[in-house]
Amino acid sequence: KIVAGERSRIERKSKILRKCLQSTANDLSALQQHHVYAIQLDHYMSPLANHQSQFPEAKSYGDLQHLRHLQGMVNLDKVVVVTGYGEVGPHGNAETRWEIEAFGELTMEGCIELAWIMGLIKHHNGLLTITKQHYIGWVDAKSNEPVKDIEVKPRYHEYIMAHTGIRLMEPELTGGYDPTKKSVLREVLIEHDMEPFEASADEAAAFKQSNGNKVDIWECANSASWSVRFLKGALIRVPMAVAADRLVAALLPTGWNAACFGIPDDVIRQVDPVTLYTLVATVEALVRSGITDPYELYQHFHVSE
């Protein structure tokens, strides 16, 4: 009640001040129109993003009276209730994916979120290297140049749309795999004896077991290694590159990094990528449910449950 009352008082005062300023501006505009326009430009404030999590509206008990005949049909102690959701996918998360699927473009808020997820921008709170002034807001990840909320979409939207969703494979996201240079092995029959090469004892034995009398192996005199020589008629496999017939995939947004969501580097190095996706999606679902500290759940049920 105290916070609501104080907020109401501030809003009333702000409304009065806006009316007074508008009245003064109207008076001055009739006398000094050009000067008023210059003042308005100097005090222009760009709009800020308003990030919101939209939830379906919960109906009241009275609105559900027509379903009273279902009461007692199920054991409510065993009913699963969905209170939040999380997603890691080609379009970032569920909200940004919905914007793309429903409207074909991102809102300012969605563009800011994806630009942050893709490592294009980062939040800054401190002195700027360029201006030496204190700044709170978004900056470009490469140049550390301040970026206003309203500037994010014009600046990054085209890049975001090109590097999210179902698209041509990007080798840097697929462990170096290039569908235009897919590596395959082709068997080649040797037509003459080859020069010997050195290998370990286990490798030499494996060559002999695979090729039989088409391979000679012997232990080197002055070292612990063995010599291997492929003879005429042996089969070897030579790598070659061919173009694959599937060039697209549903890849994560370029630049997606679990560290951006607060997961420590040592955890990132120790677990597989699917575990990282699960952690991010789970925490997002908890936050959407109003649970900012997962350990709060342990107050109500045991971890084994």
PDB file of C-alpha atoms in Angstrom:
ATOM      1  CA  LYS A   1       0.000   0.000   0.000  1.00  0.00           C
ATOM      2  CA  ILE A   2       2.843   2.393   0.813  1.00  0.00           C
ATOM      3  CA  VAL A   3       4.582   1.726  -2.527  1.00  0.00           C
ATOM      4  CA  ALA A   4       1.289   2.041  -4.444  1.00  0.00           C
ATOM      5  CA  GLY A   5       0.460   5.314  -2.716  1.00  0.00           C
ATOM      6  CA  GLU A   6       3.902   6.790  -3.387  1.00  0.00           C
ATOM      7  CA  ARG A   7       3.764   5.712  -7.022  1.00  0.00           C
ATOM      8  CA  SER A   8       0.339   7.294  -7.408  1.00  0.00           C
ATOM      9  CA  ARG A   9       1.620  10.548  -5.916  1.00  0.00           C
ATOM     10  CA  ILE A  10       4.587  10.621  -8.323  1.00  0.00           C
ATOM     11  CA  GLU A  11       2.330   9.939 -11.299  1.00  0.00           C
ATOM     12  CA  ARG A  12      -0.022  12.792 -10.316  1.00  0.00           C
ATOM     13  CA  LYS A  13       2.900  15.197  -9.942  1.00  0.00           C
ATOM     14  CA  SER A  14       4.361  14.074 -13.253  1.00  0.00           C
ATOM     15  CA  LYS A  15       1.029  14.585 -15.004  1.00  0.00           C
ATOM     16  CA  ILE A  16       0.748  18.129 -13.607  1.00  0.00           C
ATOM     17  CA  LEU A  17       4.291  18.985 -14.715  1.00  0.00           C
ATOM     18  CA  ARG A  18       3.641  17.637 -18.219  1.00  0.00           C
ATOM     19  CA  LYS A  19       0.531  19.803 -18.505  1.00  0.00           C
ATOM     20  CA  CYS A  20       2.438  22.880 -17.319  1.00  0.00           C
ATOM     21  CA  LEU A  21       5.257  22.219 -19.777  1.00  0.00           C
ATOM     22  CA  GLN A  22       2.818  21.712 -22.628  1.00  0.00           C
ATOM     23  CA  SER A  23       1.024  24.954 -21.773  1.00  0.00           C
ATOM     24  CA  THR A  24       4.330  26.846 -21.670  1.00  0.00           C
ATOM     25  CA  ALA A  25       5.408  25.320 -24.963  1.00  0.00           C
ATOM     26  CA  ASN A  26       2.132  26.335 -26.600  1.00  0.00           C
ATOM     27  CA  ASP A  27       2.620  29.931 -25.432  1.00  0.00           C
ATOM     28  CA  LEU A  28       6.201  30.076 -26.659  1.00  0.00           C
ATOM     29  CA  SER A  29       5.429  28.380 -29.968  1.00  0.00           C
ATOM     30  CA  ALA A  30       3.173  31.283 -30.908  1.00  0.00           C
ATOM     31  CA  LEU A  31       6.010  33.758 -30.303  1.00  0.00           C
ATOM     32  CA  GLN A  32       9.264  31.891 -31.001  1.00  0.00           C
ATOM     33  CA  GLN A  33       8.429  28.799 -33.006  1.00  0.00           C
ATOM     34  CA  HIS A  34      11.975  28.031 -34.247  1.00  0.00           C
ATOM     35  CA  HIS A  35      13.521  28.262 -30.779  1.00  0.00           C
ATOM     36  CA  VAL A  36      10.880  25.947 -29.304  1.00  0.00           C
ATOM     37  CA  TYR A  37      11.550  23.357 -32.022  1.00  0.00           C
ATOM     38  CA  ALA A  38      15.283  23.459 -31.254  1.00  0.00           C
ATOM     39  CA  ILE A  39      14.610  22.954 -27.533  1.00  0.00           C
ATOM     40  CA  GLN A  40      12.361  19.979 -28.259  1.00  0.00           C
ATOM     41  CA  LEU A  41      15.099  18.358 -30.360  1.00  0.00           C
ATOM     42  CA  ASP A  42      17.674  18.827 -27.596  1.00  0.00           C
ATOM     43  CA  HIS A  43      15.372  17.190 -25.014  1.00  0.00           C
ATOM     44  CA  TYR A  44      14.087  14.370 -27.212  1.00  0.00           C
ATOM     45  CA  MET A  45      13.988  11.052 -25.366  1.00  0.00           C
ATOM     46  CA  SER A  46      14.083   7.872 -27.403  1.00  0.00           C
ATOM     47  CA  PRO A  47      11.603   5.172 -26.321  1.00  0.00           C
ATOM     48  CA  LEU A  48      12.878   2.297 -24.214  1.00  0.00           C
ATOM     49  CA  ALA A  49      12.069  -1.370 -24.656  1.00  0.00           C
ATOM     50  CA  ASN A  50       9.380  -2.837 -22.432  1.00  0.00           C
ATOM     51  CA  HIS A  51      10.101  -6.520 -21.942  1.00  0.00           C
ATOM     52  CA  GLN A  52       7.054  -8.451 -20.772  1.00  0.00           C
ATOM     53  CA  SER A  53       6.163 -12.105 -20.322  1.00  0.00           C
ATOM     54  CA  GLN A  54       2.662 -12.667 -21.630  1.00  0.00           C
ATOM     55  CA  PHE A  55       0.622 -15.328 -19.869  1.00  0.00           C
ATOM     56  CA  PRO A  56      -2.896 -16.595 -20.575  1.00  0.00           C
ATOM     57  CA  GLU A  57      -5.410 -14.846 -18.367  1.00  0.00           C
ATOM     58  CA  ALA A  58      -6.545 -17.044 -15.494  1.00  0.00           C
ATOM     59  CA  LYS A  59     -10.318 -17.307 -15.191  1.00  0.00           C
ATOM     60  CA  SER A  60     -12.039 -16.723 -11.887  1.00  0.00           C
ATOM     61  CA  TYR A  61     -13.843 -19.438  -9.981  1.00  0.00           C
ATOM     62  CA  GLY A  62     -17.183 -17.949 -10.984  1.00  0.00           C
ATOM     63  CA  ASP A  63     -16.340 -18.159 -14.690  1.00  0.00           C
ATOM     64  CA  LEU A  64     -15.749 -21.898 -14.339  1.00  0.00           C
ATOM     65  CA  GLN A  65     -19.106 -22.778 -12.776  1.00  0.00           C
ATOM     66  CA  HIS A  66     -20.215 -24.528 -15.959  1.00  0.00           C
ATOM     67  CA  LEU A  67     -17.490 -27.127 -15.311  1.00  0.00           C
ATOM     68  CA  ARG A  68     -18.609 -28.019 -11.789  1.00  0.00           C
ATOM     69  CA  HIS A  69     -19.929 -31.359 -13.015  1.00  0.00           C
ATOM     70  CA  LEU A  70     -16.262 -32.401 -13.550  1.00  0.00           C
ATOM     71  CA  GLN A  71     -15.401 -31.841  -9.898  1.00  0.00           C
ATOM     72  CA  GLY A  72     -14.082 -34.980  -8.205  1.00  0.00           C
ATOM     73  CA  MET A  73     -13.296 -36.830 -11.419  1.00  0.00           C
ATOM     74  CA  VAL A  74      -9.527 -36.644 -10.953  1.00  0.00           C
ATOM     75  CA  ASN A  75      -7.156 -36.634  -8.012  1.00  0.00           C
ATOM     76  CA  LEU A  76      -5.840 -33.081  -7.874  1.00  0.00           C
ATOM     77  CA  ASP A  77      -2.793 -34.261  -5.922  1.00  0.00           C
ATOM     78  CA  LYS A  78      -1.605 -36.042  -9.084  1.00  0.00           C
ATOM     79  CA  VAL A  79      -2.567 -33.424 -11.671  1.00  0.00           C
ATOM     80  CA  VAL A  80       0.349 -31.774 -13.475  1.00  0.00           C
ATOM     81  CA  VAL A  81      -0.045 -27.990 -13.634  1.00  0.00           C
ATOM     82  CA  VAL A  82       2.042 -26.053 -16.151  1.00  0.00           C
ATOM     83  CA  THR A  83       3.113 -22.757 -14.592  1.00  0.00           C
ATOM     84  CA  GLY A  84       5.947 -21.820 -16.927  1.00  0.00           C
ATOM     85  CA  TYR A  85       7.797 -22.906 -20.021  1.00  0.00           C
ATOM     86  CA  GLY A  86      11.287 -22.635 -21.458  1.00  0.00           C
ATOM     87  CA  GLU A  87      12.722 -23.201 -24.902  1.00  0.00           C
ATOM     88  CA  VAL A  88      16.065 -23.192 -26.670  1.00  0.00           C
ATOM     89  CA  GLY A  89      15.671 -23.350 -30.429  1.00  0.00           C
ATOM     90  CA  PRO A  90      16.638 -21.935 -33.831  1.00  0.00           C
ATOM     91  CA  HIS A  91      14.823 -18.669 -33.073  1.00  0.00           C
ATOM     92  CA  GLY A  92      16.210 -18.287 -29.555  1.00  0.00           C
ATOM     93  CA  ASN A  93      13.328 -18.883 -27.160  1.00  0.00           C
ATOM     94  CA  ALA A  94       9.559 -19.302 -27.313  1.00  0.00           C
ATOM     95  CA  GLU A  95       8.684 -15.599 -27.370  1.00  0.00           C
ATOM     96  CA  THR A  96      11.085 -14.630 -30.143  1.00  0.00           C
ATOM     97  CA  ARG A  97      10.057 -17.702 -32.140  1.00  0.00           C
ATOM     98  CA  TRP A  98       6.400 -16.706 -31.817  1.00  0.00           C
ATOM     99  CA  GLU A  99       7.146 -13.203 -33.092  1.00  0.00           C
ATOM    100  CA  ILE A 100       8.799 -14.648 -36.210  1.00  0.00           C
ATOM    101  CA  GLU A 101       6.087 -17.239 -36.841  1.00  0.00           C
ATOM    102  CA  ALA A 102       3.151 -14.893 -36.206  1.00  0.00           C
ATOM    103  CA  PHE A 103       4.383 -11.594 -37.653  1.00  0.00           C
ATOM    104  CA  GLY A 104       7.434 -12.435 -39.792  1.00  0.00           C
ATOM    105  CA  GLU A 105       9.620  -9.916 -37.972  1.00  0.00           C
ATOM    106  CA  LEU A 106      10.859  -9.100 -34.500  1.00  0.00           C
ATOM    107  CA  THR A 107       9.618  -6.373 -32.219  1.00  0.00           C
ATOM    108  CA  MET A 108      12.104  -3.996 -30.631  1.00  0.00           C
ATOM    109  CA  GLU A 109      12.056  -6.107 -27.448  1.00  0.00           C
ATOM    110  CA  GLY A 110      12.491  -9.370 -29.353  1.00  0.00           C
ATOM    111  CA  CYS A 111      15.331  -7.918 -31.408  1.00  0.00           C
ATOM    112  CA  ILE A 112      17.128  -6.771 -28.253  1.00  0.00           C
ATOM    113  CA  GLU A 113      16.764 -10.196 -26.658  1.00  0.00           C
ATOM    114  CA  LEU A 114      18.080 -12.063 -29.698  1.00  0.00           C
ATOM    115  CA  ALA A 115      20.912  -9.575 -30.225  1.00  0.00           C
ATOM    116  CA  TRP A 116      21.953 -10.204 -26.603  1.00  0.00           C
ATOM    117  CA  ILE A 117      21.640 -13.996 -26.993  1.00  0.00           C
ATOM    118  CA  MET A 118      23.765 -13.901 -30.164  1.00  0.00           C
ATOM    119  CA  GLY A 119      26.485 -11.829 -28.482  1.00  0.00           C
ATOM    120  CA  LEU A 120      25.945  -8.770 -30.676  1.00  0.00           C
ATOM    121  CA  ILE A 121      25.300  -6.460 -27.725  1.00  0.00           C
ATOM    122  CA  LYS A 122      26.033  -6.545 -24.018  1.00  0.00           C
ATOM    123  CA  HIS A 123      24.805  -4.570 -21.028  1.00  0.00           C
ATOM    124  CA  HIS A 124      27.147  -1.953 -19.626  1.00  0.00           C
ATOM    125  CA  ASN A 125      27.091  -0.145 -16.303  1.00  0.00           C
ATOM    126  CA  GLY A 126      30.122   2.078 -15.795  1.00  0.00           C
ATOM    127  CA  LEU A 127      32.471   4.469 -17.559  1.00  0.00           C
ATOM    128  CA  LEU A 128      32.615   4.304 -21.338  1.00  0.00           C
ATOM    129  CA  THR A 129      36.054   4.003 -22.888  1.00  0.00           C
ATOM    130  CA  ILE A 130      35.084   6.369 -25.704  1.00  0.00           C
ATOM    131  CA  THR A 131      33.394   9.222 -23.807  1.00  0.00           C
ATOM    132  CA  LYS A 132      34.771   8.615 -20.280  1.00  0.00           C
ATOM    133  CA  GLN A 133      31.220   9.185 -19.005  1.00  0.00           C
ATOM    134  CA  HIS A 134      29.074   6.916 -16.882  1.00  0.00           C
ATOM    135  CA  TYR A 135      26.616   4.960 -18.994  1.00  0.00           C
ATOM    136  CA  ILE A 136      23.949   2.375 -18.241  1.00  0.00           C
ATOM    137  CA  GLY A 137      22.511   0.501 -21.196  1.00  0.00           C
ATOM    138  CA  TRP A 138      23.403  -1.599 -24.219  1.00  0.00           C
ATOM    139  CA  VAL A 139      26.716  -1.340 -26.057  1.00  0.00           C
ATOM    140  CA  ASP A 140      28.007  -3.015 -29.198  1.00  0.00           C
ATOM    141  CA  ALA A 141      29.947  -6.152 -28.234  1.00  0.00           C
ATOM    142  CA  LYS A 142      32.826  -5.416 -30.624  1.00  0.00           C
ATOM    143  CA  SER A 143      33.244  -1.641 -30.521  1.00  0.00           C
ATOM    144  CA  ASN A 144      31.745  -0.908 -27.056  1.00  0.00           C
ATOM    145  CA  GLU A 145      29.808   1.905 -28.737  1.00  0.00           C
ATOM    146  CA  PRO A 146      26.553   2.834 -26.926  1.00  0.00           C
ATOM    147  CA  VAL A 147      23.422   1.504 -28.634  1.00  0.00           C
ATOM    148  CA  LYS A 148      19.994   2.892 -27.737  1.00  0.00           C
ATOM    149  CA  ASP A 149      17.061   0.512 -27.472  1.00  0.00           C
ATOM    150  CA  ILE A 150      15.399   2.016 -30.526  1.00  0.00           C
ATOM    151  CA  GLU A 151      18.628   1.620 -32.559  1.00  0.00           C
ATOM    152  CA  VAL A 152      19.003  -2.141 -32.005  1.00  0.00           C
ATOM    153  CA  LYS A 153      16.425  -3.257 -34.567  1.00  0.00           C
ATOM    154  CA  PRO A 154      17.607  -1.074 -37.501  1.00  0.00           C
ATOM    155  CA  ARG A 155      21.203  -2.017 -36.747  1.00  0.00           C
ATOM    156  CA  TYR A 156      21.018  -5.776 -36.149  1.00  0.00           C
ATOM    157  CA  HIS A 157      17.658  -7.025 -37.479  1.00  0.00           C
ATOM    158  CA  GLU A 158      18.955  -8.047 -40.914  1.00  0.00           C
ATOM    159  CA  TYR A 159      21.890  -9.982 -39.440  1.00  0.00           C
ATOM    160  CA  ILE A 160      19.658 -11.669 -36.845  1.00  0.00           C
ATOM    161  CA  MET A 161      17.153 -12.843 -39.468  1.00  0.00           C
ATOM    162  CA  ALA A 162      19.986 -14.236 -41.629  1.00  0.00           C
ATOM    163  CA  HIS A 163      21.573 -16.204 -38.772  1.00  0.00           C
ATOM    164  CA  THR A 164      18.548 -17.658 -36.982  1.00  0.00           C
ATOM    165  CA  GLY A 165      15.927 -20.249 -37.845  1.00  0.00           C
ATOM    166  CA  ILE A 166      16.150 -22.914 -40.555  1.00  0.00           C
ATOM    167  CA  ARG A 167      18.974 -21.825 -42.843  1.00  0.00           C
ATOM    168  CA  LEU A 168      22.045 -22.934 -44.777  1.00  0.00           C
ATOM    169  CA  MET A 169      24.505 -24.752 -42.552  1.00  0.00           C
ATOM    170  CA  GLU A 170      27.251 -22.632 -41.040  1.00  0.00           C
ATOM    171  CA  PRO A 171      30.488 -24.638 -40.605  1.00  0.00           C
ATOM    172  CA  GLU A 172      31.442 -22.708 -37.445  1.00  0.00           C
ATOM    173  CA  LEU A 173      28.263 -23.991 -35.760  1.00  0.00           C
ATOM    174  CA  THR A 174      28.576 -27.622 -36.888  1.00  0.00           C
ATOM    175  CA  GLY A 175      32.109 -28.449 -35.792  1.00  0.00           C
ATOM    176  CA  GLY A 176      33.613 -27.463 -39.145  1.00  0.00           C
ATOM    177  CA  TYR A 177      31.213 -29.606 -41.189  1.00  0.00           C
ATOM    178  CA  ASP A 178      30.753 -28.104 -44.664  1.00  0.00           C
ATOM    179  CA  PRO A 179      27.941 -29.759 -46.683  1.00  0.00           C
ATOM    180  CA  THR A 180      29.616 -28.661 -49.924  1.00  0.00           C
ATOM    181  CA  LYS A 181      32.767 -30.585 -48.931  1.00  0.00           C
ATOM    182  CA  LYS A 182      31.455 -33.691 -47.210  1.00  0.00           C
ATOM    183  CA  SER A 183      34.347 -36.025 -46.470  1.00  0.00           C
ATOM    184  CA  VAL A 184      34.006 -39.658 -47.589  1.00  0.00           C
ATOM    185  CA  LEU A 185      36.508 -42.508 -47.975  1.00  0.00           C
ATOM    186  CA  ARG A 186      37.071 -44.271 -51.301  1.00  0.00           C
ATOM    187  CA  GLU A 187      38.796 -47.642 -51.534  1.00  0.00           C
ATOM    188  CA  VAL A 188      41.848 -47.715 -53.789  1.00  0.00           C
ATOM    189  CA  LEU A 189      43.684 -50.877 -54.920  1.00  0.00           C
ATOM    190  CA  ILE A 190      47.475 -50.530 -54.738  1.00  0.00           C
ATOM    191  CA  GLU A 191      49.172 -51.528 -57.995  1.00  0.00           C
ATOM    192  CA  HIS A 192      52.749 -51.647 -56.671  1.00  0.00           C
ATOM    193  CA  ASP A 193      54.561 -52.048 -53.351  1.00  0.00           C
ATOM    194  CA  MET A 194      54.628 -48.833 -51.306  1.00  0.00           C
ATOM    195  CA  GLU A 195      57.441 -47.360 -49.245  1.00  0.00           C
ATOM    196  CA  PRO A 196      57.475 -48.484 -45.575  1.00  0.00           C
ATOM    197  CA  PHE A 197      56.409 -46.151 -42.779  1.00  0.00           C
ATOM    198  CA  GLU A 198      56.702 -46.293 -38.996  1.00  0.00           C
ATOM    199  CA  ALA A 199      53.841 -47.171 -36.648  1.00  0.00           C
ATOM    200  CA  SER A 200      53.335 -48.468 -33.127  1.00  0.00           C
ATOM    201  CA  ALA A 201      53.215 -52.167 -32.398  1.00  0.00           C
ATOM    202  CA  ASP A 202      49.442 -52.140 -31.946  1.00  0.00           C
ATOM    203  CA  GLU A 203      48.900 -50.206 -35.177  1.00  0.00           C
ATOM    204  CA  ALA A 204      51.179 -52.550 -37.117  1.00  0.00           C
ATOM    205  CA  ALA A 205      49.294 -55.583 -35.789  1.00  0.00           C
ATOM    206  CA  ALA A 206      45.977 -53.969 -36.777  1.00  0.00           C
ATOM    207  CA  PHE A 207      47.243 -53.332 -40.335  1.00  0.00           C
ATOM    208  CA  LYS A 208      48.365 -56.944 -40.584  1.00  0.00           C
ATOM    209  CA  GLN A 209      45.074 -58.295 -39.264  1.00  0.00           C
ATOM    210  CA  SER A 210      43.073 -56.228 -41.743  1.00  0.00           C
ATOM    211  CA  ASN A 211      45.158 -56.873 -44.889  1.00  0.00           C
ATOM    212  CA  GLY A 212      46.773 -60.255 -44.222  1.00  0.00           C
ATOM    213  CA  ASN A 213      49.589 -61.160 -46.629  1.00  0.00           C
ATOM    214  CA  LYS A 214      49.144 -57.841 -48.470  1.00  0.00           C
ATOM    215  CA  VAL A 215      51.095 -56.111 -45.676  1.00  0.00           C
ATOM    216  CA  ASP A 216      54.570 -56.683 -44.321  1.00  0.00           C
ATOM    217  CA  ILE A 217      55.441 -55.614 -40.791  1.00  0.00           C
ATOM    218  CA  TRP A 218      58.700 -55.834 -38.869  1.00  0.00           C
ATOM    219  CA  GLU A 219      60.188 -54.354 -35.737  1.00  0.00           C
ATOM    220  CA  CYS A 220      62.720 -51.584 -36.190  1.00  0.00           C
ATOM    221  CA  ALA A 221      66.191 -52.435 -34.944  1.00  0.00           C
ATOM    222  CA  ASN A 222      67.089 -49.250 -33.087  1.00  0.00           C
ATOM    223  CA  SER A 223      63.680 -48.108 -31.801  1.00  0.00           C
ATOM    224  CA  ALA A 224      60.496 -49.401 -30.206  1.00  0.00           C
ATOM    225  CA  SER A 225      58.446 -48.649 -33.332  1.00  0.00           C
ATOM    226  CA  TRP A 226      57.512 -50.995 -36.167  1.00  0.00           C
ATOM    227  CA  SER A 227      57.723 -50.612 -39.928  1.00  0.00           C
ATOM    228  CA  VAL A 228      54.707 -51.225 -42.140  1.00  0.00           C
ATOM    229  CA  ARG A 229      54.701 -51.683 -45.933  1.00  0.00           C
ATOM    230  CA  PHE A 230      51.609 -52.141 -48.067  1.00  0.00           C
ATOM    231  CA  LEU A 231      52.149 -54.573 -50.928  1.00  0.00           C
ATOM    232  CA  LYS A 232      50.585 -54.774 -54.359  1.00  0.00           C
ATOM    233  CA  GLY A 233      46.926 -55.772 -54.133  1.00  0.00           C
ATOM    234  CA  ALA A 234      46.253 -54.155 -50.736  1.00  0.00           C
ATOM    235  CA  LEU A 235      43.210 -51.911 -50.288  1.00  0.00           C
ATOM    236  CA  ILE A 236      43.532 -48.454 -48.736  1.00  0.00           C
ATOM    237  CA  ARG A 237      40.889 -45.784 -48.172  1.00  0.00           C
ATOM    238  CA  VAL A 238      41.600 -42.290 -49.501  1.00  0.00           C
ATOM    239  CA  PRO A 239      39.526 -39.295 -48.325  1.00  0.00           C
ATOM    240  CA  MET A 240      37.607 -37.311 -50.911  1.00  0.00           C
ATOM    241  CA  ALA A 241      35.140 -34.406 -50.745  1.00  0.00           C
ATOM    242  CA  VAL A 242      31.667 -34.575 -52.264  1.00  0.00           C
ATOM    243  CA  ALA A 243      28.714 -32.190 -52.147  1.00  0.00           C
ATOM    244  CA  ALA A 244      25.844 -33.310 -49.895  1.00  0.00           C
ATOM    245  CA  ASP A 245      22.238 -33.030 -51.094  1.00  0.00           C
ATOM    246  CA  ARG A 246      21.065 -31.531 -47.767  1.00  0.00           C
ATOM    247  CA  LEU A 247      22.346 -28.027 -47.147  1.00  0.00           C
ATOM    248  CA  VAL A 248      19.927 -26.630 -44.539  1.00  0.00           C
ATOM    249  CA  ALA A 249      19.369 -27.312 -40.847  1.00  0.00           C
ATOM    250  CA  ALA A 250      17.568 -25.846 -37.830  1.00  0.00           C
ATOM    251  CA  LEU A 251      20.654 -24.427 -36.129  1.00  0.00           C
ATOM    252  CA  LEU A 252      20.795 -22.408 -32.938  1.00  0.00           C
ATOM    253  CA  PRO A 253      21.269 -18.659 -33.392  1.00  0.00           C
ATOM    254  CA  THR A 254      24.837 -17.839 -34.419  1.00  0.00           C
ATOM    255  CA  GLY A 255      26.802 -16.791 -31.365  1.00  0.00           C
ATOM    256  CA  TRP A 256      24.605 -18.643 -28.828  1.00  0.00           C
ATOM    257  CA  ASN A 257      26.698 -19.187 -25.712  1.00  0.00           C
ATOM    258  CA  ALA A 258      25.600 -20.745 -22.432  1.00  0.00           C
ATOM    259  CA  ALA A 259      27.921 -18.365 -20.544  1.00  0.00           C
ATOM    260  CA  CYS A 260      25.622 -15.515 -21.605  1.00  0.00           C
ATOM    261  CA  PHE A 261      22.944 -17.010 -19.330  1.00  0.00           C
ATOM    262  CA  GLY A 262      25.269 -17.209 -16.327  1.00  0.00           C
ATOM    263  CA  ILE A 263      26.438 -20.828 -16.565  1.00  0.00           C
ATOM    264  CA  PRO A 264      30.063 -21.045 -15.283  1.00  0.00           C
ATOM    265  CA  ASP A 265      32.829 -21.851 -17.769  1.00  0.00           C
ATOM    266  CA  ASP A 266      33.924 -24.965 -15.859  1.00  0.00           C
ATOM    267  CA  VAL A 267      30.402 -26.410 -16.172  1.00  0.00           C
ATOM    268  CA  ILE A 268      30.312 -25.579 -19.893  1.00  0.00           C
ATOM    269  CA  ARG A 269      33.584 -27.462 -20.440  1.00  0.00           C
ATOM    270  CA  GLN A 270      32.446 -30.567 -18.525  1.00  0.00           C
ATOM    271  CA  VAL A 271      28.937 -31.221 -19.864  1.00  0.00           C
ATOM    272  CA  ASP A 272      27.562 -31.894 -23.334  1.00  0.00           C
ATOM    273  CA  PRO A 273      25.643 -29.255 -25.349  1.00  0.00           C
ATOM    274  CA  VAL A 274      22.233 -30.883 -24.785  1.00  0.00           C
ATOM    275  CA  THR A 275      22.702 -30.551 -21.013  1.00  0.00           C
ATOM    276  CA  LEU A 276      23.445 -26.840 -21.447  1.00  0.00           C
ATOM    277  CA  TYR A 277      20.273 -26.386 -23.515  1.00  0.00           C
ATOM    278  CA  THR A 278      18.297 -28.190 -20.804  1.00  0.00           C
ATOM    279  CA  LEU A 279      19.742 -26.003 -18.041  1.00  0.00           C
ATOM    280  CA  VAL A 280      18.904 -22.778 -19.882  1.00  0.00           C
ATOM    281  CA  ALA A 281      15.371 -23.923 -20.759  1.00  0.00           C
ATOM    282  CA  THR A 282      14.705 -25.179 -17.217  1.00  0.00           C
ATOM    283  CA  VAL A 283      15.816 -21.934 -15.567  1.00  0.00           C
ATOM    284  CA  GLU A 284      13.705 -19.949 -18.042  1.00  0.00           C
ATOM    285  CA  ALA A 285      10.663 -22.068 -17.160  1.00  0.00           C
ATOM    286  CA  LEU A 286      11.307 -21.509 -13.445  1.00  0.00           C
ATOM    287  CA  VAL A 287      11.652 -17.746 -13.910  1.00  0.00           C
ATOM    288  CA  ARG A 288       8.404 -17.616 -15.896  1.00  0.00           C
ATOM    289  CA  SER A 289       6.798 -19.445 -12.984  1.00  0.00           C
ATOM    290  CA  GLY A 290       7.976 -16.745 -10.590  1.00  0.00           C
ATOM    291  CA  ILE A 291      10.726 -18.897  -9.083  1.00  0.00           C
ATOM    292  CA  THR A 292      14.023 -17.033  -9.160  1.00  0.00           C
ATOM    293  CA  ASP A 293      15.762 -19.393  -6.729  1.00  0.00           C
ATOM    294  CA  PRO A 294      15.305 -23.115  -7.599  1.00  0.00           C
ATOM    295  CA  TYR A 295      16.349 -24.119  -4.077  1.00  0.00           C
ATOM    296  CA  GLU A 296      13.049 -22.661  -2.903  1.00  0.00           C
ATOM    297  CA  LEU A 297      11.392 -25.822  -4.269  1.00  0.00           C
ATOM    298  CA  TYR A 298      13.250 -27.974  -1.745  1.00  0.00           C
ATOM    299  CA  GLN A 299      11.228 -26.338   1.002  1.00  0.00           C
ATOM    300  CA  HIS A 300       8.107 -28.077  -0.326  1.00  0.00           C
ATOM    301  CA  PHE A 301       9.315 -31.457  -1.584  1.00  0.00           C
ATOM    302  CA  HIS A 302      12.397 -33.657  -1.405  1.00  0.00           C
ATOM    303  CA  VAL A 303      14.823 -33.740  -4.328  1.00  0.00           C
ATOM    304  CA  SER A 304      14.082 -37.455  -4.821  1.00  0.00           C
ATOM    305  CA  GLU A 305      10.466 -36.568  -5.590  1.00  0.00           C
TER     306      GLU A 305
END
